[in-house]
CSV table of C-alpha atoms in Angstrom, one decimal:
chain,number,residue,atom,x,y,z
Z,1,MET,CA,-0.1,26.5,-4.2
Z,2,LEU,CA,1.7,28.2,-1.4
Z,3,GLY,CA,1.8,24.9,0.5
Z,4,LEU,CA,3.3,23.1,-2.5
Z,5,ALA,CA,5.9,25.9,-3.0
Z,6,ALA,CA,6.9,25.7,0.6
Z,7,ALA,CA,7.2,21.9,0.4
Z,8,VAL,CA,9.4,22.2,-2.7
Z,9,VAL,CA,11.7,24.6,-0.8
Z,10,ALA,CA,11.9,22.4,2.3
Z,11,LEU,CA,12.6,19.3,0.2
Z,12,ALA,CA,15.3,21.2,-1.7
Z,13,GLY,CA,16.9,22.1,1.6
Z,14,LEU,CA,16.8,18.5,2.7
Z,15,HIS,CA,18.4,17.4,-0.5
Z,16,VAL,CA,21.3,19.9,-0.1
Z,17,ALA,CA,21.7,18.9,3.6
Z,18,ARG,CA,21.3,15.1,2.9
Z,19,ASP,CA,24.7,14.2,4.3
Z,20,VAL,CA,23.5,15.6,7.7
Z,21,VAL,CA,19.8,14.7,7.5
Z,22,GLY,CA,20.4,11.0,6.5
Z,23,PRO,CA,22.5,10.1,9.6
Z,24,LEU,CA,20.2,12.2,11.8
Z,25,ALA,CA,17.1,10.3,10.5
Z,26,LEU,CA,18.9,6.9,10.9
Z,27,ALA,CA,19.9,7.8,14.5
Z,28,ALA,CA,16.3,8.9,15.3
Z,29,VAL,CA,14.9,5.6,13.9
Z,30,ILE,CA,17.4,3.5,15.9
Z,31,VAL,CA,16.6,5.5,19.1
Z,32,ILE,CA,12.8,5.0,18.5
Z,33,ILE,CA,13.4,1.2,18.1
Z,34,VAL,CA,15.4,0.8,21.3
Z,35,HIS,CA,13.6,3.3,23.5
Z,36,PRO,CA,11.3,0.7,25.0
Z,37,VAL,CA,14.4,-0.9,26.7
Z,38,ARG,CA,14.2,2.0,29.2
Z,39,ARG,CA,10.8,1.3,30.7
Z,40,PRO,CA,11.3,-2.2,32.2
Z,41,LEU,CA,14.7,-1.0,33.6
Z,42,GLU,CA,13.1,2.0,35.3
Z,43,ARG,CA,10.3,-0.1,36.7
Z,44,ARG,CA,12.9,-2.3,38.3
Z,45,GLY,CA,14.4,0.7,40.1
Z,46,TRP,CA,17.3,1.7,37.7
Z,47,PRO,CA,18.2,5.4,37.9
Z,48,ARG,CA,17.4,7.4,34.8
Z,49,TRP,CA,21.1,7.8,33.7
Z,50,ALA,CA,21.6,4.0,33.9
Z,51,ALA,CA,18.5,3.3,31.8
Z,52,THR,CA,19.7,5.9,29.3
Z,53,THR,CA,23.1,4.2,29.1
Z,54,ALA,CA,21.4,0.9,28.4
Z,55,VAL,CA,19.5,2.4,25.5
Z,56,ILE,CA,22.7,3.9,24.1
Z,57,VAL,CA,24.5,0.6,24.4
Z,58,VAL,CA,21.7,-1.4,22.6
Z,59,ALA,CA,21.7,1.3,19.9
Z,60,TYR,CA,25.4,1.0,19.4
Z,61,VAL,CA,25.2,-2.8,19.2
Z,62,ILE,CA,22.6,-2.5,16.4
Z,63,LEU,CA,24.8,0.1,14.5
Z,64,ALA,CA,27.9,-2.0,14.9
Z,65,ALA,CA,26.1,-5.1,13.6
Z,66,LEU,CA,24.8,-3.2,10.6
Z,67,ALA,CA,28.2,-1.7,9.8
Z,68,ALA,CA,29.8,-5.2,10.1
Z,69,LEU,CA,27.2,-6.7,7.7
Z,70,LEU,CA,27.7,-4.0,5.2
Z,71,ALA,CA,31.5,-4.1,5.3
Z,72,PHE,CA,31.6,-7.8,5.0
Z,73,ALA,CA,29.2,-7.9,2.0
Z,74,GLY,CA,30.9,-5.0,0.3
Z,75,PHE,CA,34.5,-6.2,0.5
Z,76,GLN,CA,33.6,-9.8,-0.2
Z,77,PHE,CA,31.8,-8.8,-3.3
Z,78,ALA,CA,34.8,-6.8,-4.5
Z,79,ARG,CA,37.0,-9.9,-3.8
Z,80,LEU,CA,34.7,-12.1,-5.8
Z,81,VAL,CA,34.7,-9.8,-8.8
Z,82,ALA,CA,38.5,-9.7,-8.7
Z,83,ASP,CA,38.7,-13.5,-8.6
Z,84,TYR,CA,36.4,-14.0,-11.5
Z,85,VAL,CA,37.5,-11.1,-13.7
Z,86,ASP,CA,38.6,-13.3,-16.6
Z,87,ASP,CA,35.4,-15.3,-16.5
Z,88,LEU,CA,33.4,-12.1,-16.5
Z,89,GLN,CA,35.3,-10.8,-19.5
Z,90,ARG,CA,34.6,-14.0,-21.4
Z,91,LEU,CA,31.0,-13.9,-20.5
Z,92,ALA,CA,30.6,-10.3,-21.7
Z,93,ASP,CA,32.2,-11.3,-25.0
Z,94,ASP,CA,29.9,-14.2,-25.4
Z,95,VAL,CA,26.9,-12.0,-24.7
Z,96,ILE,CA,28.0,-9.4,-27.3
Z,97,ALA,CA,28.4,-12.2,-29.9
Z,98,TRP,CA,25.0,-13.7,-29.1
Z,99,LEU,CA,23.2,-10.3,-29.3
Z,100,ALA,CA,24.9,-9.6,-32.7
Z,101,THR,CA,23.6,-13.0,-34.0
Z,102,ILE,CA,20.0,-12.1,-33.2
Z,103,GLY,CA,20.1,-8.7,-34.9
Z,104,PHE,CA,21.5,-6.2,-32.4
Z,105,ASP,CA,23.9,-3.7,-33.9
Z,106,GLN,CA,27.3,-3.4,-32.3
Z,107,GLN,CA,26.6,-0.3,-30.3
Z,108,GLY,CA,23.4,-1.8,-28.8
Z,109,ALA,CA,25.2,-5.1,-28.0
Z,110,ASP,CA,28.0,-3.3,-26.3
Z,111,ALA,CA,25.6,-1.2,-24.3
Z,112,ALA,CA,23.7,-4.3,-23.2
Z,113,ALA,CA,26.8,-6.3,-22.3
Z,114,SER,CA,28.4,-3.4,-20.5
Z,115,TRP,CA,26.8,-4.5,-17.3
Z,116,LEU,CA,28.8,-7.7,-17.4
Z,117,GLN,CA,32.1,-6.0,-18.0
Z,118,PRO,CA,34.6,-6.5,-15.2
Z,119,SER,CA,35.3,-2.8,-15.1
Z,120,THR,CA,31.6,-2.1,-14.5
Z,121,LEU,CA,31.3,-4.6,-11.8
Z,122,LEU,CA,34.6,-3.5,-10.2
Z,123,GLY,CA,33.2,0.1,-10.3
Z,124,LEU,CA,30.0,-1.2,-8.6
Z,125,ALA,CA,32.1,-3.0,-6.0
Z,126,SER,CA,34.2,0.1,-5.4
Z,127,SER,CA,31.1,2.2,-5.1
Z,128,ILE,CA,29.7,-0.2,-2.5
Z,129,SER,CA,33.0,-0.1,-0.6
Z,130,GLY,CA,32.9,3.7,-0.9
Z,131,ALA,CA,29.4,3.7,0.5
Z,132,VAL,CA,30.6,1.6,3.4
Z,133,LEU,CA,33.4,4.0,4.0
Z,134,ALA,CA,31.1,7.0,3.8
Z,135,VAL,CA,28.8,5.4,6.3
Z,136,ALA,CA,31.8,4.7,8.5
Z,137,THR,CA,32.8,8.4,8.2
Z,138,ALA,CA,29.3,9.5,9.2
Z,139,PHE,CA,29.3,6.9,12.0
Z,140,PHE,CA,30.7,9.4,14.4
Z,141,PHE,CA,27.8,11.8,13.9
Z,142,VAL,CA,25.3,8.9,14.2
Z,143,LEU,CA,26.9,7.9,17.5
Z,144,ALA,CA,26.7,11.5,18.8
Z,145,TYR,CA,23.1,11.8,17.6
Z,146,VAL,CA,22.2,8.6,19.4
Z,147,ILE,CA,23.7,9.9,22.7
Z,148,PHE,CA,21.8,13.1,22.6
Z,149,MET,CA,18.5,11.7,21.4
Z,150,ALA,CA,18.5,8.8,24.0
Z,151,ALA,CA,19.2,11.4,26.7
Z,152,ASP,CA,16.3,13.6,25.4
Z,153,GLY,CA,14.1,10.6,25.1
Z,154,ALA,CA,14.1,10.2,28.9
Z,155,ARG,CA,12.8,13.8,29.2
Z,156,TYR,CA,10.3,13.6,26.5
Z,157,ASP,CA,8.9,10.4,28.1
Z,158,ARG,CA,7.4,12.7,30.8
Z,159,ALA,CA,5.6,15.0,28.4
Z,160,SER,CA,2.2,13.5,29.2
Z,161,GLU,CA,2.8,14.1,32.9
Z,162,VAL,CA,3.9,17.7,32.3
Z,163,PHE,CA,1.2,18.8,29.9
Z,164,GLY,CA,-1.7,16.5,30.7
Z,165,GLU,CA,-4.7,17.0,28.5
Z,166,GLU,CA,-3.3,20.1,26.9
Z,167,ARG,CA,-1.1,18.2,24.4
Z,168,ARG,CA,-2.6,14.8,24.6
Z,169,PRO,CA,-3.7,14.5,20.9
Z,170,THR,CA,-0.2,15.5,19.7
Z,171,LEU,CA,1.5,13.1,22.1
Z,172,GLU,CA,-0.8,10.3,21.0
Z,173,ARG,CA,-0.2,11.1,17.4
Z,174,PHE,CA,3.6,10.8,17.7
Z,175,GLY,CA,3.2,7.8,20.0
Z,176,ARG,CA,1.4,6.0,17.1
Z,177,PHE,CA,4.2,7.1,14.8
Z,178,ASN,CA,6.8,5.6,17.1
Z,179,SER,CA,4.8,2.3,17.4
Z,180,GLY,CA,4.4,2.1,13.7
Z,181,VAL,CA,8.1,2.5,13.1
Z,182,ARG,CA,8.9,-0.2,15.6
Z,183,ARG,CA,6.4,-2.6,14.1
Z,184,TYR,CA,7.7,-1.9,10.6
Z,185,PHE,CA,11.3,-2.8,11.4
Z,186,VAL,CA,10.3,-5.8,13.5
Z,187,VAL,CA,8.3,-7.2,10.6
Z,188,ASN,CA,11.0,-6.4,8.0
Z,189,ALA,CA,13.8,-7.8,10.2
Z,190,SER,CA,11.8,-11.0,10.9
Z,191,PHE,CA,11.0,-11.6,7.2
Z,192,GLY,CA,14.5,-10.5,6.2
Z,193,ALA,CA,16.1,-13.1,8.5
Z,194,VAL,CA,13.9,-15.9,7.2
Z,195,VAL,CA,14.6,-15.0,3.6
Z,196,ALA,CA,18.3,-14.6,4.1
Z,197,ILE,CA,18.7,-18.0,5.9
Z,198,ILE,CA,16.6,-19.8,3.2
Z,199,ASP,CA,18.5,-18.1,0.3
Z,200,GLY,CA,21.9,-18.7,1.8
Z,201,LEU,CA,21.2,-22.4,2.4
Z,202,ALA,CA,19.7,-22.9,-1.0
Z,203,LEU,CA,22.7,-21.1,-2.8
Z,204,TRP,CA,25.1,-23.1,-0.8
Z,205,ALA,CA,23.3,-26.3,-1.7
Z,206,ILE,CA,23.5,-25.7,-5.5
Z,207,GLY,CA,27.1,-24.5,-5.4
Z,208,VAL,CA,27.0,-20.7,-5.8
Z,209,PRO,CA,30.2,-19.1,-4.4
Z,210,ALA,CA,30.0,-17.0,-1.2
Z,211,PRO,CA,26.4,-17.8,-0.2
Z,212,ALA,CA,26.8,-15.8,3.0
Z,213,VAL,CA,27.4,-12.6,1.1
Z,214,TRP,CA,24.1,-13.1,-0.9
Z,215,ALA,CA,22.3,-14.0,2.4
Z,216,VAL,CA,23.5,-10.7,3.9
Z,217,LEU,CA,22.5,-8.8,0.7
Z,218,ALA,CA,19.0,-10.4,0.8
Z,219,PHE,CA,18.6,-9.3,4.5
Z,220,VAL,CA,19.7,-5.7,3.8
Z,221,THR,CA,17.7,-5.3,0.6
Z,222,ASN,CA,14.6,-6.7,2.4
Z,223,PHE,CA,14.3,-3.2,4.1
Z,224,ILE,CA,13.8,-1.6,0.7
Z,225,PRO,CA,10.1,-2.0,-0.1
Z,226,ASN,CA,9.0,-3.5,-3.4
Z,227,ILE,CA,12.3,-3.3,-5.4
Z,228,GLY,CA,14.6,-4.8,-2.7
Z,229,PHE,CA,14.0,-8.3,-4.2
Z,230,VAL,CA,15.4,-7.2,-7.6
Z,231,LEU,CA,18.5,-5.6,-6.0
Z,232,GLY,CA,19.2,-8.7,-4.1
Z,233,LEU,CA,18.7,-11.0,-7.1
Z,234,VAL,CA,21.0,-9.5,-9.8
Z,235,PRO,CA,24.5,-10.1,-8.2
Z,236,PRO,CA,24.1,-13.8,-7.4
Z,237,VAL,CA,22.5,-14.5,-10.8
Z,238,ILE,CA,25.5,-12.9,-12.5
Z,239,LEU,CA,28.0,-14.9,-10.5
Z,240,ALA,CA,26.0,-18.1,-11.0
Z,241,LEU,CA,26.0,-17.4,-14.8
Z,242,VAL,CA,29.8,-17.1,-14.6
Z,243,VAL,CA,30.4,-20.2,-12.5
Z,244,GLY,CA,27.8,-22.6,-13.9
Z,245,GLY,CA,26.3,-21.1,-17.0
Z,246,TRP,CA,22.6,-20.7,-17.7
Z,247,PRO,CA,21.4,-23.8,-15.8
Z,248,LEU,CA,22.9,-22.5,-12.5
Z,249,ALA,CA,21.6,-18.9,-13.1
Z,250,LEU,CA,18.1,-20.2,-13.9
Z,251,ALA,CA,18.3,-22.3,-10.7
Z,252,VAL,CA,19.1,-19.1,-8.7
Z,253,ILE,CA,16.3,-17.2,-10.3
Z,254,ALA,CA,13.9,-20.1,-9.6
Z,255,ILE,CA,14.9,-20.1,-5.9
Z,256,TYR,CA,14.5,-16.4,-5.5
Z,257,CYS,CA,11.1,-16.4,-7.3
Z,258,VAL,CA,9.9,-19.2,-5.1
Z,259,VAL,CA,11.3,-17.9,-1.8
Z,260,ASN,CA,11.6,-14.1,-2.2
Z,261,VAL,CA,8.5,-13.5,-4.3
Z,262,VAL,CA,6.3,-15.6,-2.0
Z,263,LEU,CA,7.6,-14.1,1.2
Z,264,GLN,CA,8.6,-10.5,0.2
Z,265,VAL,CA,6.1,-9.8,-2.5
Z,266,LEU,CA,3.0,-11.7,-1.5
Z,267,VAL,CA,3.1,-12.3,2.3
Z,268,GLN,CA,5.2,-9.5,3.7
Z,269,PRO,CA,3.3,-6.5,2.3
Z,270,LYS,CA,0.2,-7.7,4.0
Z,271,PHE,CA,2.0,-7.6,7.4
Z,272,VAL,CA,3.7,-4.3,6.6
Z,273,SER,CA,0.4,-2.8,5.6
Z,274,ASP,CA,-1.2,-4.0,8.9
Z,275,ALA,CA,1.8,-2.6,10.8
Z,276,VAL,CA,2.0,0.9,9.3
Z,277,ASN,CA,-1.3,1.4,7.4
Z,278,LEU,CA,0.4,2.6,4.2
Z,279,SER,CA,-1.0,1.8,0.7
Z,280,LEU,CA,1.2,-0.2,-1.6
Z,281,THR,CA,1.4,2.6,-4.1
Z,282,LEU,CA,2.6,5.1,-1.6
Z,283,SER,CA,5.1,2.5,-0.2
Z,284,PHE,CA,6.6,2.1,-3.7
Z,285,PHE,CA,6.6,5.8,-4.4
Z,286,SER,CA,8.2,6.7,-1.1
Z,287,VAL,CA,11.2,4.5,-2.0
Z,288,ILE,CA,11.9,6.5,-5.1
Z,289,PHE,CA,11.0,9.8,-3.6
Z,290,TRP,CA,13.2,9.7,-0.4
Z,291,THR,CA,16.1,8.1,-2.4
Z,292,PHE,CA,16.0,11.2,-4.6
Z,293,VAL,CA,15.8,13.5,-1.6
Z,294,ILE,CA,18.4,12.2,0.8
Z,295,GLY,CA,20.3,9.5,-1.2
Z,296,PRO,CA,20.6,5.7,-0.8
Z,297,LEU,CA,19.8,5.9,2.9
Z,298,GLY,CA,16.4,7.2,1.9
Z,299,ALA,CA,15.5,3.8,0.4
Z,300,ILE,CA,15.8,2.1,3.8
Z,301,LEU,CA,14.2,4.9,5.8
Z,302,SER,CA,11.4,5.6,3.3
Z,303,ILE,CA,8.6,4.1,5.3
Z,304,PRO,CA,9.5,5.8,8.6
Z,305,LEU,CA,10.0,9.2,6.8
Z,306,THR,CA,6.6,8.9,5.1
Z,307,LEU,CA,4.9,8.0,8.4
Z,308,PHE,CA,6.6,11.0,10.0
Z,309,VAL,CA,5.3,13.3,7.3
Z,310,ARG,CA,1.8,11.9,7.6
Z,311,ALA,CA,1.9,12.3,11.4
Z,312,LEU,CA,3.2,15.8,11.2
Z,313,VAL,CA,1.1,17.2,8.3
Z,314,LEU,CA,-2.1,15.1,7.9
Z,315,GLU,CA,-3.0,13.6,11.3
Z,316,GLY,CA,-3.3,16.9,13.0
Z,317,ASP,CA,-5.7,18.4,10.4
Z,318,PRO,CA,-9.3,17.3,10.7
Z,319,ASP,CA,-9.9,18.4,7.1
Z,320,ALA,CA,-7.2,16.0,5.8
Z,321,ARG,CA,-9.0,12.8,6.8
Z,322,TRP,CA,-9.6,11.9,3.2
Z,323,LEU,CA,-5.9,12.3,2.4
Z,324,ARG,CA,-5.1,10.0,5.3
Z,325,TRP,CA,-7.5,7.4,3.9
Z,326,LEU,CA,-5.9,7.7,0.5
Z,327,SER,CA,-2.5,7.1,2.1
Z,328,GLY,CA,-3.8,3.8,3.5
Z,329,ASP,CA,-4.6,4.9,7.0
Z,330,ARG,CA,-7.6,3.1,8.5
Z,331,VAL,CA,-9.5,6.2,9.4
Z,332,ASP,CA,-13.3,6.8,9.2
Z,333,VAL,CA,-13.7,9.5,6.6
Z,334,HIS,CA,-17.3,10.0,7.5
Z,335,PRO,CA,-18.1,12.2,10.5
Z,336,PRO,CA,-20.6,10.7,13.0
Z,337,ASP,CA,-24.2,11.4,12.2
Z,338,PRO,CA,-25.6,14.1,14.4
Z,339,VAL,CA,-28.0,12.9,17.0
Z,340,ALA,CA,-31.5,14.0,16.2
Z,341,PRO,CA,-32.9,16.2,19.0
Z,342,ALA,CA,-35.9,14.9,20.9
Z,343,PRO,CA,-39.2,16.4,19.9
Z,344,PRO,CA,-40.4,19.2,22.2
Z,345,VAL,CA,-43.0,18.2,24.7
Z,346,LEU,CA,-46.0,20.5,24.5
Z,347,ALA,CA,-47.9,21.6,27.5
Z,348,SER,CA,-51.1,20.1,26.3
Z,349,ASP,CA,-49.4,16.7,25.8
Z,350,ALA,CA,-48.1,16.8,29.3
Z,351,GLU,CA,-51.5,17.5,30.8
Z,352,THR,CA,-53.5,15.0,28.6
Z,353,PRO,CA,-53.5,11.5,30.2
Z,354,SER,CA,-52.4,8.6,28.0
Z,355,PRO,CA,-55.2,6.5,26.5
Z,356,THR,CA,-53.9,3.5,28.4
Z,357,THR,CA,-53.9,5.3,31.7
Z,358,ARG,CA,-56.7,4.1,34.1
Z,359,THR,CA,-58.7,6.7,36.0
Z,360,ASP,CA,-60.8,6.2,39.1
Z,361,ASP,CA,-64.6,6.5,38.8
């Protein structure tokens, strides 16, 4: 009970400080991803400061690419909603009339169709743009975090030489955490790129406006486990419904079901599970949990944060092996069987010759 109470207090503190903790976690994950850039450079004789500068430059390139993708998708989506505002209003009126004909009362029909109202979509677009601006505002802190963490990474890389066997289990534990984070993002980025390219080309082929925006959205939402598929599907379906009616909307749903469900729901979880050793239930719950704790950024960082908690709390406790197994970790929960001691040799046995021993006459 004391442990649970302390966890609640700690999580409440993280929730209050989410505007600071979120960028800090993002910077830490990016530094973990790009840290291996340092090693080949140092092996080639680069000084430590030059290798650290290379790590910082690569991290900044990743951040700039992410910011550019989010800004492009957010502002293009806002422009699309503004261009199709009249069509969206007409679609919302048609949905209200159709729901009324099948028995919905006016209040329920209005509530169901409110998601198609231009004002709602404009508010969504504004919130996306606001989120982009909020990320841009926090960008300065992320850049500063990256500089400091990359510089400290050069020092922490020597921890095994400094402490030797004294801290080897702890260093190995967090080494596994770092490797798991890298594998997770490599797998997600690879699948996300494939899904984005296929979705973008398919939407372009059937005539859905702004296919590049939906490709970017599919790539970004691929980093949100389990529910990213739904988040990336709804906007292009609504736009297809406005532009081409139900046939085009159903075509978009069919494309996403074939491509995204097969790759993101059936194939990708197997590779993610092999990369990070997390159960599917815990992966799904971690998205909801960390989004509640630190906001929207928690959905993207949910798996690394869960891996960090497991490494910090469970992997150092021998009594928590069963909890690690429940989380999906491939750990042997059964301790090795003790080796049976050899039977004692009696003096009489040692002096008595074996029945097969030959003796001289």
